[in-house]
Short mmCIF file of C-alpha atoms in Angstrom, two decimals:
data_model
loop_
_atom_site.label_atom_id
_atom_site.label_comp_id
_atom_site.label_asym_id
_atom_site.label_seq_id
_atom_site.Cartn_x
_atom_site.Cartn_y
_atom_site.Cartn_z
CA MET A 1 -56.91 18.73 144.26
CA VAL A 2 -57.22 22.12 145.44
CA ARG A 3 -58.61 21.68 148.68
CA ILE A 4 -56.34 18.68 149.71
CA PHE A 5 -53.32 20.88 148.75
CA LYS A 6 -54.69 23.77 150.02
CA THR A 7 -55.24 21.50 153.62
CA ASN A 8 -51.52 20.18 153.23
CA LEU A 9 -50.02 23.81 153.24
CA THR A 10 -52.23 25.50 155.56
CA SER A 11 -51.01 22.77 158.20
CA HIS A 12 -47.42 22.67 156.78
CA ASP A 13 -47.58 26.51 157.36
CA THR A 14 -48.34 25.86 160.61
CA ARG A 15 -45.90 23.71 161.93
CA THR A 16 -43.01 25.93 160.42
CA PRO A 17 -41.33 28.12 162.97
CA ILE A 18 -41.40 31.69 161.92
CA GLY A 19 -38.76 33.89 161.12
CA PRO A 20 -36.78 34.83 158.07
CA GLN A 21 -37.68 32.62 155.37
CA ASN A 22 -34.45 33.05 153.27
CA ASP A 23 -34.55 30.27 151.08
CA LYS A 24 -37.50 31.41 149.22
CA LYS A 25 -37.65 31.25 144.99
CA VAL A 26 -39.31 32.21 142.35
CA TYR A 27 -41.41 30.68 139.95
CA GLU A 28 -43.20 31.32 136.31
CA VAL A 29 -45.98 29.84 135.90
CA VAL A 30 -48.36 29.41 133.19
CA PRO A 31 -51.63 29.01 133.57
CA ALA A 32 -53.75 27.87 130.25
CA THR A 33 -57.16 27.65 131.24
CA LYS A 34 -59.30 29.89 133.51
CA ASN A 35 -59.59 26.73 135.88
CA GLN A 36 -56.09 26.43 136.58
CA ARG A 37 -55.81 30.21 137.02
CA ARG A 38 -58.65 29.60 139.47
CA PHE A 39 -56.87 27.17 141.04
CA LEU A 40 -53.79 28.82 141.44
CA GLN A 41 -55.62 31.87 143.03
CA VAL A 42 -57.09 29.75 145.75
CA LEU A 43 -53.44 28.55 146.35
CA ALA A 44 -52.61 32.85 146.94
CA ASP A 45 -55.66 33.50 149.04
CA GLU A 46 -55.25 30.39 151.81
CA THR A 47 -51.02 29.77 151.67
CA SER A 48 -48.00 31.49 152.15
CA ILE A 49 -47.47 31.22 148.31
CA ASP A 50 -46.98 34.44 146.66
CA ILE A 51 -48.47 35.25 142.74
CA TRP A 52 -47.17 38.72 141.67
CA ASN A 53 -48.82 39.31 138.66
CA ASP A 54 -52.80 39.24 138.83
CA ALA A 55 -53.75 35.11 138.16
CA HIS A 56 -57.02 36.30 136.64
CA LYS A 57 -55.13 37.48 133.32
CA PRO A 58 -53.72 34.91 131.18
CA ALA A 59 -50.49 36.02 131.31
CA SER A 60 -47.88 34.08 132.84
CA LEU A 61 -47.35 34.72 136.45
CA LYS A 62 -44.41 35.00 138.69
CA VAL A 63 -45.07 32.60 142.05
CA THR A 64 -42.84 33.08 145.51
CA VAL A 65 -42.66 29.96 147.09
CA PRO A 66 -41.14 29.48 150.77
CA GLY A 67 -38.93 26.43 150.63
CA HIS A 68 -40.32 24.08 152.96
CA ILE A 69 -43.49 23.81 150.62
CA GLN A 70 -41.49 23.71 147.02
CA LYS A 71 -41.76 20.28 146.97
CA ASP A 72 -45.48 19.98 147.09
CA PHE A 73 -46.16 22.84 145.06
CA GLU A 74 -44.13 21.40 141.88
CA ARG A 75 -45.64 18.24 142.38
CA VAL A 76 -49.09 19.55 142.38
CA LEU A 77 -48.68 21.42 139.37
CA THR A 78 -47.21 18.82 137.57
CA GLU A 79 -50.63 16.64 138.57
CA GLN A 80 -52.29 19.73 137.11
CA ASN A 81 -50.72 20.12 133.81
CA LEU A 82 -49.00 23.67 134.96
CA TYR A 83 -46.14 24.48 133.06
CA PHE A 84 -43.59 25.70 135.40
CA LYS A 85 -39.88 26.80 135.37
CA LEU A 86 -37.61 28.05 138.46
CA ILE A 87 -36.41 31.64 137.68
CA ILE A 88 -34.83 33.07 140.92
CA GLN A 89 -33.48 30.60 142.46
CA ASP A 90 -32.60 32.63 145.71
CA ILE A 91 -34.31 35.96 146.93
CA GLN A 92 -31.63 36.87 149.73
CA SER A 93 -28.64 36.84 146.92
CA LEU A 94 -30.79 39.81 145.37
CA VAL A 95 -30.88 41.89 149.08
CA LYS A 96 -26.97 41.10 149.11
CA GLU A 97 -26.54 42.49 145.45
CA HIS A 98 -28.59 45.21 146.46
CA ASN A 99 -26.85 46.26 149.73
CA LYS A 100 -23.42 46.02 148.38
CA SER A 101 -24.27 48.73 145.76
CA ILE A 102 -25.39 50.97 148.34
CA SER A 103 -22.63 53.38 148.99
CA SER A 104 -22.58 56.21 152.17
CA LEU A 105 -24.96 59.22 152.11
CA VAL A 106 -23.78 62.94 152.84
CA GLU A 107 -26.35 64.31 154.99
CA GLY A 108 -29.22 66.15 152.38
CA GLN A 109 -28.46 64.50 149.27
CA ILE A 110 -31.19 62.75 147.70
CA SER A 111 -29.86 60.21 144.45
CA PHE A 112 -32.57 58.63 141.95
CA GLN A 113 -29.91 56.17 141.00
CA LYS A 114 -29.98 54.32 144.10
CA TYR A 115 -33.20 53.36 146.42
CA HIS A 116 -32.71 55.10 149.65
CA ARG A 117 -32.93 53.24 153.41
CA TYR A 118 -35.56 54.08 156.14
CA SER A 119 -33.07 56.50 157.82
CA GLU A 120 -31.63 58.16 154.79
CA ILE A 121 -35.37 58.84 153.95
CA GLN A 122 -36.01 60.17 157.09
CA GLU A 123 -32.52 62.65 156.66
CA TYR A 124 -33.64 64.36 153.93
CA LEU A 125 -37.02 64.82 155.02
CA LYS A 126 -35.62 66.43 157.94
CA TYR A 127 -32.69 68.52 155.68
CA LEU A 128 -36.17 70.09 153.47
CA SER A 129 -37.59 71.33 156.93
CA ILE A 130 -34.15 72.92 157.97
CA ASN A 131 -33.57 74.17 154.72
CA TYR A 132 -36.53 75.44 153.23
CA PRO A 133 -38.31 76.05 156.78
CA LYS A 134 -41.04 78.71 155.33
CA ILE A 135 -42.48 76.19 152.99
CA VAL A 136 -41.67 72.46 154.19
CA GLU A 137 -43.23 71.58 157.55
CA PHE A 138 -41.69 67.90 159.18
CA ASP A 139 -43.73 66.23 161.37
CA HIS A 140 -44.55 62.41 162.52
CA TYR A 141 -48.38 60.94 162.38
CA GLY A 142 -47.36 57.86 164.14
CA LEU A 143 -45.46 54.92 165.02
CA SER A 144 -44.96 51.89 163.07
CA TYR A 145 -45.11 48.43 164.92
CA GLU A 146 -41.72 47.99 165.25
CA LYS A 147 -41.63 51.94 166.76
CA ARG A 148 -40.59 53.95 163.87
CA ASN A 149 -42.06 56.98 163.43
CA LEU A 150 -44.26 57.49 160.50
CA SER A 151 -43.59 60.86 158.68
CA TYR A 152 -44.74 63.73 156.56
CA ILE A 153 -44.08 66.50 154.58
CA ARG A 154 -46.33 69.50 154.42
CA ILE A 155 -45.52 71.99 152.02
CA SER A 156 -47.22 75.16 152.24
CA THR A 157 -46.49 79.01 151.60
CA GLY A 158 -48.59 79.99 153.75
CA GLY A 159 -51.43 82.50 153.85
CA SER A 160 -54.60 80.57 154.05
CA HIS A 161 -55.48 77.41 156.08
CA HIS A 162 -58.06 76.58 153.40
CA LYS A 163 -56.09 75.76 150.74
CA PRO A 164 -56.80 72.68 148.75
CA ILE A 165 -54.73 69.74 149.39
CA ILE A 166 -53.15 67.07 147.19
CA PHE A 167 -52.53 64.00 149.72
CA ILE A 168 -49.53 61.65 148.22
CA ASP A 169 -48.25 58.35 150.14
CA ALA A 170 -46.35 55.76 149.02
CA GLY A 171 -44.90 52.49 150.01
CA ILE A 172 -47.56 51.01 151.82
CA HIS A 173 -46.66 47.56 150.37
CA ALA A 174 -42.93 47.41 151.29
CA ARG A 175 -41.33 45.59 148.32
CA GLU A 176 -42.99 48.29 145.87
CA TRP A 177 -39.33 50.78 146.39
CA ILE A 178 -40.23 52.40 143.08
CA ALA A 179 -43.33 53.89 144.86
CA PRO A 180 -41.37 55.40 147.13
CA ALA A 181 -38.76 56.87 145.22
CA GLN A 182 -41.32 58.54 143.53
CA ALA A 183 -42.93 60.48 146.02
CA LEU A 184 -39.18 61.05 147.05
CA TYR A 185 -38.77 62.71 143.50
CA ILE A 186 -42.14 64.80 143.72
CA LEU A 187 -41.03 66.07 147.13
CA HIS A 188 -37.66 67.26 145.94
CA GLN A 189 -39.27 68.78 142.29
CA LEU A 190 -41.71 70.54 144.64
CA VAL A 191 -39.42 71.85 147.34
CA GLU A 192 -35.84 72.27 145.83
CA ASN A 193 -36.71 73.20 142.08
CA VAL A 194 -38.15 76.65 141.90
CA GLU A 195 -39.23 76.27 138.48
CA ASN A 196 -41.65 74.38 140.46
CA ARG A 197 -42.69 77.08 142.64
CA TYR A 198 -45.89 77.64 140.92
CA LEU A 199 -47.21 74.37 142.02
CA ILE A 200 -46.93 75.18 145.40
CA ASN A 201 -48.49 78.70 145.76
CA ASN A 202 -51.95 78.21 145.53
CA VAL A 203 -52.21 74.27 146.62
CA ASP A 204 -50.90 73.02 149.83
CA TRP A 205 -49.20 69.49 149.92
CA ILE A 206 -49.27 66.74 152.70
CA ILE A 207 -46.90 63.66 151.66
CA ILE A 208 -46.08 60.71 153.08
CA PRO A 209 -42.62 59.02 151.42
CA LEU A 210 -43.07 56.16 153.48
CA ALA A 211 -46.53 54.57 154.93
CA ASN A 212 -44.56 50.98 156.05
CA PRO A 213 -41.17 51.24 156.69
CA ASP A 214 -41.11 48.02 158.96
CA GLY A 215 -41.88 46.26 155.79
CA TYR A 216 -39.73 47.93 153.79
CA GLU A 217 -36.39 47.93 156.00
CA TYR A 218 -37.00 44.20 156.18
CA SER A 219 -37.35 44.42 152.74
CA HIS A 220 -33.74 45.99 152.59
CA VAL A 221 -31.94 43.36 154.49
CA LYS A 222 -34.35 40.11 154.81
CA ASP A 223 -36.62 39.25 152.30
CA ARG A 224 -36.33 41.33 148.87
CA PHE A 225 -40.30 40.87 147.74
CA TRP A 226 -41.88 41.02 151.21
CA ARG A 227 -44.77 43.04 150.93
CA LYS A 228 -46.72 43.18 154.55
CA THR A 229 -46.47 45.03 157.65
CA ARG A 230 -43.89 43.33 160.39
CA SER A 231 -46.65 42.93 163.19
CA CYS A 232 -46.80 39.63 164.62
CA GLY A 233 -48.82 37.12 166.46
CA ASP A 234 -48.75 33.46 167.71
CA ASN A 235 -48.67 31.91 164.17
CA TYR A 236 -47.71 34.76 161.49
CA HIS A 237 -45.65 37.79 160.47
CA GLY A 238 -47.20 41.19 158.80
CA VAL A 239 -50.73 41.58 157.55
CA ASP A 240 -51.15 43.17 154.49
CA PRO A 241 -52.03 47.08 154.88
CA ASN A 242 -53.66 47.47 151.55
CA ARG A 243 -56.63 44.55 152.74
CA ASN A 244 -56.56 46.46 156.36
CA PHE A 245 -59.00 49.51 155.74
CA ASP A 246 -62.16 49.46 157.34
CA ILE A 247 -64.23 49.44 154.39
CA VAL A 248 -66.14 46.06 153.25
CA TRP A 249 -63.15 44.38 155.12
CA ASN A 250 -62.22 41.09 154.11
CA THR A 251 -64.96 40.44 151.72
CA ALA A 252 -62.68 40.20 148.57
CA GLY A 253 -59.12 39.31 147.31
CA SER A 254 -58.07 39.25 150.79
CA SER A 255 -57.18 36.16 153.25
CA ASP A 256 -57.96 35.19 156.86
CA PHE A 257 -54.89 33.02 156.56
CA GLU A 258 -52.65 34.29 158.95
CA ARG A 259 -49.94 33.56 156.37
CA SER A 260 -51.27 34.92 153.03
CA GLU A 261 -49.64 37.60 151.56
CA ILE A 262 -53.21 39.62 151.59
CA TYR A 263 -53.96 38.28 155.35
CA ALA A 264 -56.53 41.50 155.83
CA GLY A 265 -55.35 40.80 159.65
CA LYS A 266 -57.31 39.91 162.94
CA GLN A 267 -60.15 42.87 162.01
CA PRO A 268 -59.67 46.71 160.11
CA PHE A 269 -56.95 48.94 161.42
CA SER A 270 -55.31 45.92 163.70
CA GLU A 271 -52.19 47.94 161.97
CA SER A 272 -50.57 51.03 163.46
CA GLU A 273 -49.39 51.52 160.43
CA THR A 274 -53.12 51.93 159.06
CA LEU A 275 -54.88 53.34 161.73
CA ALA A 276 -52.56 56.08 161.81
CA LEU A 277 -53.16 56.97 157.90
CA SER A 278 -56.69 56.99 158.49
CA ASN A 279 -56.29 59.47 160.67
CA ILE A 280 -54.14 61.70 159.21
CA LEU A 281 -56.12 61.60 156.52
CA LEU A 282 -59.43 62.02 158.36
CA ASN A 283 -57.92 64.66 160.41
CA ASN A 284 -57.01 66.93 156.74
CA SER A 285 -60.66 65.26 154.75
CA ASN A 286 -62.14 68.70 155.04
CA HIS A 287 -59.39 70.36 152.60
CA ILE A 288 -57.98 67.16 151.02
CA LYS A 289 -59.47 67.22 147.61
CA LEU A 290 -57.01 64.56 146.12
CA TYR A 291 -55.66 61.46 147.23
CA LEU A 292 -52.82 59.73 145.45
CA SER A 293 -51.63 56.54 146.81
CA PHE A 294 -48.71 55.16 145.05
CA HIS A 295 -47.61 51.35 144.21
CA SER A 296 -46.51 49.29 141.33
CA ALA A 297 -46.22 47.26 139.19
CA ALA A 298 -49.20 47.25 136.88
CA GLN A 299 -48.66 50.77 135.15
CA SER A 300 -52.27 51.90 135.73
CA ILE A 301 -53.82 54.93 137.09
CA LEU A 302 -57.35 53.38 139.04
CA TYR A 303 -59.91 54.74 140.75
CA PRO A 304 -62.55 53.41 142.88
CA PHE A 305 -63.54 50.78 143.61
CA GLY A 306 -61.60 47.38 144.15
CA PHE A 307 -64.31 45.52 146.05
CA THR A 308 -67.72 45.98 143.74
CA ASN A 309 -68.02 46.64 139.98
CA GLN A 310 -70.73 49.44 141.06
CA GLU A 311 -69.30 53.36 139.65
CA PRO A 312 -68.54 55.90 141.82
CA SER A 313 -71.43 58.67 141.98
CA ASN A 314 -68.18 60.95 140.16
CA ILE A 315 -67.45 58.39 137.86
CA GLU A 316 -67.03 61.01 135.03
CA GLN A 317 -64.52 63.10 136.85
CA LEU A 318 -62.83 60.27 138.13
CA HIS A 319 -62.15 58.92 134.35
CA ASN A 320 -61.29 62.19 132.27
CA LEU A 321 -59.34 63.41 134.82
CA ALA A 322 -57.41 60.21 134.42
CA VAL A 323 -57.19 60.27 131.08
CA GLN A 324 -55.49 63.43 131.14
CA VAL A 325 -52.95 62.49 132.82
CA GLN A 326 -52.66 59.54 130.83
CA GLN A 327 -52.50 61.45 127.37
CA THR A 328 -50.18 64.14 129.32
CA ILE A 329 -47.56 61.04 129.87
CA VAL A 330 -48.16 59.81 126.68
CA ARG A 331 -47.62 62.94 124.22
CA ILE A 332 -44.19 64.13 126.04
CA ASN A 333 -42.75 60.64 127.13
CA GLY A 334 -44.64 57.85 125.07
CA THR A 335 -44.85 55.87 128.22
CA ASN A 336 -48.96 54.89 128.37
CA TYR A 337 -50.69 54.29 131.25
CA ASP A 338 -53.72 52.04 131.66
CA VAL A 339 -56.92 53.78 133.12
CA SER A 340 -59.49 51.79 135.14
CA ASN A 341 -61.18 51.37 138.18
CA ILE A 342 -58.89 48.99 140.66
CA GLY A 343 -60.98 45.98 140.54
CA THR A 344 -61.51 45.81 136.85
CA ARG A 345 -57.63 45.73 135.91
CA LEU A 346 -56.45 44.58 139.18
CA LYS A 347 -58.69 42.16 140.80
CA PRO A 348 -61.11 42.64 143.11
CA MET A 349 -60.41 43.52 146.58
CA SER A 350 -61.50 44.75 150.02
CA GLY A 351 -60.35 46.87 152.66
CA THR A 352 -58.03 49.11 150.41
CA SER A 353 -57.12 52.87 151.31
CA CYS A 354 -58.66 54.23 148.20
CA ASP A 355 -61.94 52.89 148.84
CA TRP A 356 -61.66 54.01 152.50
CA ALA A 357 -60.47 57.14 151.40
CA TYR A 358 -63.38 58.09 148.81
CA LEU A 359 -66.36 56.07 150.83
CA VAL A 360 -65.66 57.22 154.54
CA ALA A 361 -62.75 60.43 154.26
CA GLY A 362 -65.15 61.41 151.70
CA ILE A 363 -62.80 62.26 149.55
CA ASP A 364 -63.48 62.97 145.87
CA LEU A 365 -60.99 62.44 143.65
CA VAL A 366 -59.24 59.12 144.54
CA TYR A 367 -56.06 56.92 142.71
CA MET A 368 -53.95 54.18 143.09
CA ILE A 369 -51.12 55.26 141.10
CA GLU A 370 -49.56 52.00 139.60
CA LEU A 371 -46.12 52.62 138.03
CA PRO A 372 -44.40 50.42 135.94
CA LYS A 373 -42.62 46.69 137.09
CA GLY A 374 -39.09 45.89 136.81
CA GLY A 375 -38.34 42.98 133.65
CA GLN A 376 -38.89 40.23 134.59
CA ARG A 377 -38.70 40.63 138.58
CA ALA A 378 -41.53 42.65 138.34
CA PHE A 379 -41.05 44.65 141.72
CA ASP A 380 -37.20 44.79 141.55
CA PHE A 381 -37.32 47.55 138.74
CA PRO A 382 -33.76 48.52 138.48
CA ALA A 383 -32.41 51.64 139.98
CA ASN A 384 -30.69 53.28 137.01
CA GLN A 385 -34.18 53.44 135.53
CA ILE A 386 -35.78 55.37 138.55
CA LEU A 387 -35.49 58.76 137.34
CA GLU A 388 -36.69 57.72 134.06
CA VAL A 389 -40.14 56.75 135.99
CA THR A 390 -40.36 59.49 138.32
CA LYS A 391 -39.67 62.02 135.85
CA ASP A 392 -43.05 60.85 133.20
CA MET A 393 -45.14 60.77 136.49
CA PHE A 394 -43.91 64.16 137.67
CA GLU A 395 -45.84 65.25 134.35
CA GLY A 396 -49.04 63.82 135.17
CA ILE A 397 -48.64 65.23 139.02
CA ARG A 398 -48.70 68.78 137.20
CA VAL A 399 -51.93 67.89 135.23
CA PHE A 400 -53.33 66.83 138.67
CA HIS A 401 -52.26 70.08 140.86
CA ASN A 402 -53.68 72.15 137.43
CA TYR A 403 -57.21 70.61 137.99
CA ILE A 404 -56.99 71.03 141.50
CA GLU A 405 -55.82 74.80 141.50
CA LYS A 406 -58.70 75.68 138.98
CA GLU A 407 -61.64 73.88 140.47
CA TYR A 408 -60.52 74.40 143.96
CA ALA A 409 -58.50 77.02 144.81
#
């Protein structure tokens, strides 16, 4: 049955013209057995449906389904005795609702009561470099597929060029808007809050607030839950950038079906965004002591590996530091983050930035930080809760910093 449905969907997907799919709907699906969960995961791997939650977990799942296969999707779920209900009739309406709430931004200001567009983020980065030139360097490390600047901020008080570096990126998955907001909050606190100046005295920071600007912009104007880049070929739009790194590429939790949400690309580093990110990591790898990649929405602090159950050689160090961060956040704010390796907490996956940073760039302390989900829609995190989440995690950032300063400065 899986094979029949998969074949029908694949051929239907192939016949359907590429373009904005504003008729996407979201279903809640409740698998009751392992076979039903496996069935859904195969569909996600080999078709254009998208499962937001991990299909290996017994909880109810949120599934995005393009309009041209909705009837087939409902029919097959009924045949498989899978409970489902429609919970979002029109994803595009969420984009329209969000755009109505956006007000113009005064130059240089940043708000944590709204989600900022790419141009606003760029303006804020420029503002920081102009107003804090002694500690802030604003530069670009490449261009996206649609020729947007891939930008970063380096924070340094100068002096030695051998200070340890904490490297942060966010927004590699376009729809996870809370992740760039977290990176911006960290920037704001490090640069504009003088009480945090001790955090930059002995440690340098490189922060990329938006690693996938094309996908991020597309999620604001066309498809709120777009995940991938915006590169295109004869039969596809976009690649999952966190399956595109050259580390055990396309062997687990990824797909070679071009319209899959976890499409790994035609080859490793096929995406300008992932290649550029790998280059800036390699260029600074001698001094990067901690790499944090922000995502949502599993509320977890995760370390390598994603592609195997084998433990990293410094597993005790990785785990203990993550627990310190977890316990600090719980003690101060009561928010509990799970601590685990990537593949166990989420699902097996290959080609991730974290596994690549650990094994290829040689960075010993690597974490995927999964911020909380936002209610029923998971990635549609309410803007009025941004500050609460970002403040929580910044307390964890202090712990990370203190460890790096003590061990490496």
